[in-house]
């Protein structure tokens, strides 16, 4: 099991009566002890598995020309996909009407019909969250102050405090209404440079939350925040309850065809939205206007045991996460969103070097880019003595590239040469962002000073800029986390590169020698500043002192201090939702419709990351609910149902009992029992009506099952006998329930529901009869070295 997986299991068990200690031999499960669900819980479910929009409509429209949802048909399709939550659209876009209805009529109708939909959904155990259009999509006029705006959407216009409060009031009468989703939240904040930057500030969102929670303390507000804007979310810890990650392969080939980046981007997103071990941690922030040498800090007094070693250990994470360079030290040129540039604008760095020898002279350098939205505008150029010798478009999707160019002719016969790198806009833009990184500069026959950009103080490069839009600077050395004993810095950890949550250590024995108490401080210091930065601190301890495993759950013992432009505060983990783009609707352009293979790969990875604790729930954009499962445009609904079923069978948040230590002669008589990472000895029995999930465990005796079973990534030494089970998963989707080693005989008869045998190594006999059909294999073959018969003969 991964460290992250173990921490997620520990968090799930925290606060429950059940412990991780050794359990006694059991004739039946202990008194059910509900596992504390993660913060993702909806009103009716421990884990959200949601879908957004594209309902089935009635044949006739409203008198205003607005489409009306066919409630029962829509709920039938949602149930078919094993969805437990529906994001109900309140969007005033034209395709929600007949072309004559405006956004006010459309959104008013959607709002008016939501209670009826919620009541019908409650009967299906489906929760409902209104999904609101933001100002950037609703064509809000940015030149007009908010109070004087045209309403735009109805009934509450651009007053999102009213939207939150009135929706929370509805939730009092319709308790399966759980909260709000806000689309494109990131591009409607002050941190994305958009014309709608005034829409959502942290203070405003806190007012929304406060107004809603006065009526429903469990009401939640989630904002959609894309990967490239994830640092925006850092500003809203404590204001937003959660964020939604729409996977779009931003670091690969952006869109809905490249599944290769889902784990890489998902793990970064999950790390940056969660504290490490529990729900709270320390956040230190340096904002864009923080002056040099400003700091945000916390301090406390600890008792010190004389004569012992004093080893500091703390976990750090930070939002300097976008790809830059391998070691975190390079130079960055960037243009932000929604920021116009003029023809000829540029940002450059230059260095005059002494040239020796007649040549040849070759200029080499490394580049890496974060793609912008258009090619032909932002171009990185390398110049020698004012002449361009190499260039790269910021939107080049080829990934990191190293250039090696013969520049002998451009160096000429002089004793010196000027080397320049610049981000150049030959043609100005209105709203095309991009970033490009520069590193490892070398010129044969000359010495480039600080060509690897390791020394912020070197002053080796002379900056120049035309126009105000672009920014540039060193990626390393701008911010540093320091631990102080008294007033002296005892350890420092530069914020450069991104490794997720990582543990840092330092020996403080000398600094703490000869004292019985000491003041310990942690601070984020701004050495230079070209960007806002957030740092999170968790699990801090110093051996031989009273500071042990400090998770910053209670800051009463700590003193907080922050200079202008900085902040120090305790924050909670976000409720982070993974969003798959699955829309295969007729209104989508063909190139924007993901393939069934893409849908399976991305959603299975997202659900796997939910198991590991990177995400707390899932929200799909958008299932085709209208077409049958055997239709080419409806096939994804069946894929999602299969994946959701396999996930729910192994979801620890829904277990009544979780057992993590060895059991002997376990008998499960009722409820849902999950056995994780341990041994089952003797005879294990699961009675009819009960359910068991056995994950990463060793079953040393026999296993007899009359209830539902999911057996995943485990070994079974004795006989497995399954009779009349409503659901059988002996292995399933490999990312969610890997196959097993079956060393004894296996007999499966009369299964009445889902029947999967996938990815197993079977060394004994395997016989299946009287089940709903031959077992599914989830495209994961079994390895059969013993005999196989009946419905399992083809395995």
Coordinates of N, CA, C and O in Angstrom, one line a residue, residues 705-707 720-726 728 746-752 755 767-772 791-792:
X705 N -19.1 -17.7 1.1 CA -19.8 -16.5 0.9 C -21.2 -16.7 0.4 O -21.4 -17.4 -0.6
X706 N -22.2 -16.2 1.1 CA -23.6 -16.2 0.6 C -24.1 -14.7 0.4 O -25.2 -14.5 -0.1
X707 N -23.3 -13.7 0.7 CA -23.6 -12.3 0.5 C -22.8 -11.8 -0.6 O -22.2 -12.6 -1.4
X720 N -12.7 -21.4 -1.9 CA -13.6 -20.3 -2.0 C -14.9 -20.8 -2.5 O -14.9 -21.4 -3.7
X721 N -15.9 -20.7 -1.8 CA -17.3 -21.1 -2.2 C -18.3 -20.0 -2.1 O -18.5 -19.4 -1.0
X722 N -18.8 -19.6 -3.2 CA -19.8 -18.5 -3.3 C -21.1 -19.0 -3.8 O -21.2 -19.6 -4.9
X723 N -22.2 -18.8 -3.1 CA -23.5 -19.3 -3.4 C -24.6 -18.2 -3.3 O -24.7 -17.6 -2.2
X724 N -25.3 -18.0 -4.4 CA -26.4 -17.0 -4.3 C -26.1 -15.6 -4.0 O -26.9 -14.9 -3.5
X725 N -24.9 -15.2 -4.4 CA -24.4 -13.8 -4.0 C -25.1 -12.8 -4.9 O -25.2 -13.0 -6.2
X726 N -25.5 -11.7 -4.4 CA -26.0 -10.6 -5.3 C -25.0 -9.9 -6.1 O -25.3 -9.2 -7.1
X728 N -20.6 -10.4 -7.2 CA -19.4 -11.1 -7.1 C -18.3 -10.4 -7.9 O -18.4 -10.2 -9.1
X746 N -12.1 -23.1 -6.3 CA -13.1 -22.0 -6.3 C -14.4 -22.5 -7.0 O -14.4 -23.0 -8.1
X747 N -15.5 -22.3 -6.3 CA -16.8 -22.7 -6.8 C -17.8 -21.5 -6.7 O -18.0 -21.0 -5.6
X748 N -18.4 -21.0 -7.8 CA -19.3 -19.9 -7.8 C -20.6 -20.3 -8.4 O -20.6 -20.7 -9.6
X749 N -21.7 -20.3 -7.6 CA -23.0 -20.8 -8.2 C -24.1 -19.8 -7.8 O -24.0 -19.2 -6.8
X750 N -25.0 -19.7 -8.7 CA -26.2 -19.0 -8.5 C -26.1 -17.5 -8.2 O -26.9 -16.9 -7.4
X751 N -25.0 -16.8 -8.7 CA -24.9 -15.4 -8.5 C -26.0 -14.7 -9.2 O -26.3 -15.0 -10.4
X752 N -26.6 -13.7 -8.5 CA -27.8 -13.1 -9.1 C -27.6 -11.7 -9.7 O -28.5 -11.2 -10.3
X755 N -21.2 -10.2 -11.9 CA -20.4 -11.4 -11.8 C -19.1 -11.1 -12.6 O -19.1 -11.1 -13.8
X767 N -14.8 -23.5 -11.0 CA -16.1 -24.0 -11.6 C -17.2 -23.0 -11.3 O -17.4 -22.6 -10.1
X768 N -18.0 -22.7 -12.3 CA -19.0 -21.7 -12.2 C -20.3 -22.2 -12.8 O -20.2 -22.7 -14.0
X769 N -21.4 -22.2 -12.2 CA -22.7 -22.7 -12.7 C -23.9 -22.0 -12.1 O -23.8 -21.5 -11.0
X770 N -24.9 -21.8 -12.9 CA -26.2 -21.2 -12.5 C -26.1 -19.7 -12.2 O -27.1 -19.2 -11.6
X771 N -25.1 -19.0 -12.7 CA -25.0 -17.6 -12.4 C -25.7 -16.8 -13.5 O -26.3 -17.4 -14.5
X772 N -25.7 -15.5 -13.5 CA -26.4 -14.7 -14.5 C -25.8 -14.9 -15.9 O -26.4 -14.5 -16.9
X791 N -19.5 -22.2 -16.5 CA -19.5 -20.8 -17.1 C -18.2 -20.2 -17.0 O -18.0 -19.1 -17.7
X792 N -17.2 -20.7 -16.3 CA -15.9 -20.2 -16.2 C -14.9 -20.9 -17.2 O -13.7 -20.7 -17.1

